[in-house]
Coordinates of N, CA and C in Angstrom, one line a residue:
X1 N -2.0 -1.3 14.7 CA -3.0 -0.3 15.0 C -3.9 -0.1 13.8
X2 N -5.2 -0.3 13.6 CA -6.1 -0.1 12.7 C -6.7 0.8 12.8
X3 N -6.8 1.7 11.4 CA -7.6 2.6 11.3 C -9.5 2.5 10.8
X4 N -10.0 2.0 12.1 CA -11.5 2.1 11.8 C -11.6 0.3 12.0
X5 N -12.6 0.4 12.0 CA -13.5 -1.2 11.6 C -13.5 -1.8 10.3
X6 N -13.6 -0.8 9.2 CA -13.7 -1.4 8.3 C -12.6 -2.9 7.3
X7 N -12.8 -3.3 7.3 CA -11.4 -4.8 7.3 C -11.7 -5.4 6.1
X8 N -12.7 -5.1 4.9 CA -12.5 -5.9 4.0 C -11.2 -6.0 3.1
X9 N -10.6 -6.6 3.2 CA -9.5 -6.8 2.0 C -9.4 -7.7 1.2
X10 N -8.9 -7.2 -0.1 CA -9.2 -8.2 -1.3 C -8.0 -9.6 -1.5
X11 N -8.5 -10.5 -1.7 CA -7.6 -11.6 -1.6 C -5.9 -11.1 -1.7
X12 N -5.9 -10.6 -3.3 CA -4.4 -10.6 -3.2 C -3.6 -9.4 -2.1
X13 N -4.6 -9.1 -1.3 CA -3.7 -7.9 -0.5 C -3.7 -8.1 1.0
X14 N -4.2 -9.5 1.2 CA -4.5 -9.8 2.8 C -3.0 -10.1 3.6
X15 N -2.4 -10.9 3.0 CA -0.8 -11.2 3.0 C 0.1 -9.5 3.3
X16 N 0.1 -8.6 2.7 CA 1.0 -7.6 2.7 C 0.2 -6.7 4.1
X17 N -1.3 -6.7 3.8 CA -1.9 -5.5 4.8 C -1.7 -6.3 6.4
X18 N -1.5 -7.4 6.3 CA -1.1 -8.2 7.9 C -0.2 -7.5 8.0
X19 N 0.8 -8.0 7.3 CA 2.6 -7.2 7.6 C 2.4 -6.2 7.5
X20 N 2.0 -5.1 6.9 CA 2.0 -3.4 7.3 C 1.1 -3.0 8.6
X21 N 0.4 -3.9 8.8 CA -0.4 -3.3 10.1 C 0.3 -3.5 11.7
X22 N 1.5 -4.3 11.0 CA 2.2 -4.6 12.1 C 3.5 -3.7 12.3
X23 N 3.5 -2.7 11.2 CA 4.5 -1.5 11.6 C 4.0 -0.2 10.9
X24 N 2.6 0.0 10.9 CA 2.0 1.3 10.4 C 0.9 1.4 10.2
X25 N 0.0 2.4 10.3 CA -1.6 2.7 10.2 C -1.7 2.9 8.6
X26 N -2.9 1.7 8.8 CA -3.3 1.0 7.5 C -4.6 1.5 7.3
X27 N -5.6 2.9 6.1 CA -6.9 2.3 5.9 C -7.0 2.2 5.0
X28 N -8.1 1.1 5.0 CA -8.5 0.4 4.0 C -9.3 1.3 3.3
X29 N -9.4 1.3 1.4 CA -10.0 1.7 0.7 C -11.0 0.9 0.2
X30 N -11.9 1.0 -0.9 CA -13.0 0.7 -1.7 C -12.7 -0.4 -2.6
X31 N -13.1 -1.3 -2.9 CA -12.9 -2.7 -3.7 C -13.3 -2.4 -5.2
X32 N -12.9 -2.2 -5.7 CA -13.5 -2.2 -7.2 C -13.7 -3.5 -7.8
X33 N -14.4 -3.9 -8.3 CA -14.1 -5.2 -9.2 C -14.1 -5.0 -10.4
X34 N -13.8 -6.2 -11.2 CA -13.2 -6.4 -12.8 C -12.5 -5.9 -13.2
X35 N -11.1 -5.5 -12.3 CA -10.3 -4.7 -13.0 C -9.9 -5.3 -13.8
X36 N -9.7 -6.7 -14.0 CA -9.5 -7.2 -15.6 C -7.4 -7.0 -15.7
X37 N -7.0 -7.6 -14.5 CA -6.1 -7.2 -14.8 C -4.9 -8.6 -15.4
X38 N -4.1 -8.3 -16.3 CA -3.3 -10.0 -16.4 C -2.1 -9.6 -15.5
X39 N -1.6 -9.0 -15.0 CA -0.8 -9.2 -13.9 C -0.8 -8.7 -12.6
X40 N -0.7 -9.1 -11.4 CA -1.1 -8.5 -9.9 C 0.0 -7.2 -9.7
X41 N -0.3 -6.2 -9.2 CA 0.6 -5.3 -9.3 C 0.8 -4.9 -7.9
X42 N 1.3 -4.3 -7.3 CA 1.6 -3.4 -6.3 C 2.2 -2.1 -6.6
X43 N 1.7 -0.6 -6.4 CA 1.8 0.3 -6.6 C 1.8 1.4 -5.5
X44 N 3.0 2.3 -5.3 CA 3.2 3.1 -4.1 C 3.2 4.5 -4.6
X45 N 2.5 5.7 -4.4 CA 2.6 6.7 -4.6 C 2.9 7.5 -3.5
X46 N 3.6 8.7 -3.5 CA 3.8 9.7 -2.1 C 2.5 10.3 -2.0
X47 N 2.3 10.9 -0.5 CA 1.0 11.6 -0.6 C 1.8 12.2 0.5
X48 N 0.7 13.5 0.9 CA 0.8 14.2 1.7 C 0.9 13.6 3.3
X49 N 2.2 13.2 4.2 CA 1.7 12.6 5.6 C 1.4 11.0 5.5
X50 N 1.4 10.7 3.9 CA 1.9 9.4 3.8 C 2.1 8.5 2.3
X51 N 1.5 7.6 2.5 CA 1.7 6.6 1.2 C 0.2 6.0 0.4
X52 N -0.2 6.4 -0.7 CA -1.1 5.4 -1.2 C -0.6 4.6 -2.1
X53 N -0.8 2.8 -1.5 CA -0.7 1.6 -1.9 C -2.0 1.1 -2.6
X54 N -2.2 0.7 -4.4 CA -2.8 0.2 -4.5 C -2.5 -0.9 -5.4
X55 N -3.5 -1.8 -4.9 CA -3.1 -3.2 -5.1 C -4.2 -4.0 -6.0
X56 N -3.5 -4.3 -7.3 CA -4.4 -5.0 -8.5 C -4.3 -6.4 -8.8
X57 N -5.4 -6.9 -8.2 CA -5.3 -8.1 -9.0 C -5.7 -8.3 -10.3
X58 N -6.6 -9.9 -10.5 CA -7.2 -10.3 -11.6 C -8.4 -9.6 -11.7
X59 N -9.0 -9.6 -10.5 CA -10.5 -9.7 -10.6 C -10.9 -8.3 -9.9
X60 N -9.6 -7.6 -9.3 CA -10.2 -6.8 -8.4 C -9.1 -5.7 -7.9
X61 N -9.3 -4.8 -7.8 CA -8.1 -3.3 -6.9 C -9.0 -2.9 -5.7
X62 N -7.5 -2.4 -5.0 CA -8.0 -2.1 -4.3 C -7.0 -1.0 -4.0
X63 N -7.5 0.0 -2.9 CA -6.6 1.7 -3.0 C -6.2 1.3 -1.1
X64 N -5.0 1.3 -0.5 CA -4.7 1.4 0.8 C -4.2 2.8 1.3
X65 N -4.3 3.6 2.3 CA -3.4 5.2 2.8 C -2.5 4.3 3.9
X66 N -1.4 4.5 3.6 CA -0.3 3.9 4.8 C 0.2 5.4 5.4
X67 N 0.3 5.6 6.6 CA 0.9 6.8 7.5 C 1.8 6.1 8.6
X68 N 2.4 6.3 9.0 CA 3.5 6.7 10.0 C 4.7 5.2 9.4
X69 N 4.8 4.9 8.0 CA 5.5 4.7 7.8 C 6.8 5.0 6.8
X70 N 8.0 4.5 6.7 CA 9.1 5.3 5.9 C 8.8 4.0 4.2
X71 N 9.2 4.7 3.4 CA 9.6 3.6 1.9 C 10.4 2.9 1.9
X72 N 11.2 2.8 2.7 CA 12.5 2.0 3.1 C 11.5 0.7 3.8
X73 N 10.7 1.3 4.9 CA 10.0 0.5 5.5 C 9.3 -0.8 4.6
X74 N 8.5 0.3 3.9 CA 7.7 -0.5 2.8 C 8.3 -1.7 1.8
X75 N 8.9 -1.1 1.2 CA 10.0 -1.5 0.4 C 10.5 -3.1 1.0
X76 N 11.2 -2.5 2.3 CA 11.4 -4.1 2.9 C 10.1 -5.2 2.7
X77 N 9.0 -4.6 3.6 CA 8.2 -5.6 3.6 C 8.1 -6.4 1.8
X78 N 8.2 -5.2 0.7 CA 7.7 -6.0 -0.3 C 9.0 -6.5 -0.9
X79 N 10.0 -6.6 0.0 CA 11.1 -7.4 -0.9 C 10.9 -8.9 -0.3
X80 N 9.7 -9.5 0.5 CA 10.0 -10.5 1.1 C 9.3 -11.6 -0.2
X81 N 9.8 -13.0 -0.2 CA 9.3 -13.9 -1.0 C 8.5 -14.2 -1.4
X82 N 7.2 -14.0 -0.4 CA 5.9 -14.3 -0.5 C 5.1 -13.0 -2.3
X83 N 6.0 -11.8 -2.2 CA 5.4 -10.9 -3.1 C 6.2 -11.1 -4.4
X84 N 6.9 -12.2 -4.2 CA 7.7 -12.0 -5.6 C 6.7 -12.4 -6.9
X85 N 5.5 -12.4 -6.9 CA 4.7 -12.6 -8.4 C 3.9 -11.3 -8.6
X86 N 4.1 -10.4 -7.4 CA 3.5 -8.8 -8.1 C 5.0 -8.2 -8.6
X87 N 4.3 -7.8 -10.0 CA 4.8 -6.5 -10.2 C 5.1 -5.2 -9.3
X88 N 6.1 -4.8 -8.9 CA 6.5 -3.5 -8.2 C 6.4 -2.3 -8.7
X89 N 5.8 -1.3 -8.3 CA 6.0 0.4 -8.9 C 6.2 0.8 -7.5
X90 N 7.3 1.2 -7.4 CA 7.9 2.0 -6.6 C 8.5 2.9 -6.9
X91 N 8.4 4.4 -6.0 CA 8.9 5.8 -6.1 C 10.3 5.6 -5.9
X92 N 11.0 6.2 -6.7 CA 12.8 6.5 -6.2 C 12.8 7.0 -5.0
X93 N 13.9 6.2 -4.1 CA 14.1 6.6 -2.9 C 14.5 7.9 -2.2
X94 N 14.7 8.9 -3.5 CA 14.8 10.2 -3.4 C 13.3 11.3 -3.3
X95 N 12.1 10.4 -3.8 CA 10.6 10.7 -3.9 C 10.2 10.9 -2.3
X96 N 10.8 11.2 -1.2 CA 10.3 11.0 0.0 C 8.9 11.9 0.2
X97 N 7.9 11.7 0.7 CA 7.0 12.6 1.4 C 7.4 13.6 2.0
X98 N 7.2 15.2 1.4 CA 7.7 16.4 1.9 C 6.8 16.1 3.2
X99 N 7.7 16.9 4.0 CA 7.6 17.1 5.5 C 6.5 17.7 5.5
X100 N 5.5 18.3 6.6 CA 4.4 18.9 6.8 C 5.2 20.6 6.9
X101 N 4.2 21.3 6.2 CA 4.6 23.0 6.5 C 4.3 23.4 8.0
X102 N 5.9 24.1 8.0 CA 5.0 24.6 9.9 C 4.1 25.4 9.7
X103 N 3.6 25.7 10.9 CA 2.2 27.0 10.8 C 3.0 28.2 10.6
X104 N 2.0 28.9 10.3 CA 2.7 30.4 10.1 C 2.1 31.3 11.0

């Protein structure tokens, strides 16, 4: 399920955003260039209702919002072979995204 039309994705993140779109609503953020980076990273922060993944290469980041999926989820996808030359920042699996407040 994609969120919107917009589909540019930056080289190093075309490989992982396939596999997340195939078990969670993916949008895509803003491309920066020169991040100037010497190592590709992958980076997962909690947010409210979901996950912001961003992803650095050499030449370029880029910011993803992942929703309706778990870290455990994530996590798998990036234990697969293909990602083993990014760097991982991952939240402790106790970091879960607080639940939504009920209304009052």
């Amino acid at each position: 399920m994609r969120a919107g039309t917009h589909s540019s994705v930056i080289d190093a993140a075309e490989t992982l955003v396939a596999r997340l779109d195939r078990v969670c609503r993916v949008s895509r953020g803003v491309i920066r260039a020169n991040a100037r980076s010497r190592s590709r990273t992958i980076k997962i922060l909690p947010l409210k209702g979901g996950w912001r993944l961003t992803v650095v290469a050499k030449n370029a980041k880029q910011e993803f919002h992942l929703f309706d999926v778990s870290l455990g989820e994530i996590s798998e996808i990036l234990s697969a072979r293909e990602f083993d030359s990014f760097e991982k920042i991952v939240p402790a699996a106790d970091a879960a995204v607080p639940p939504p407040r009920a209304a009052s």
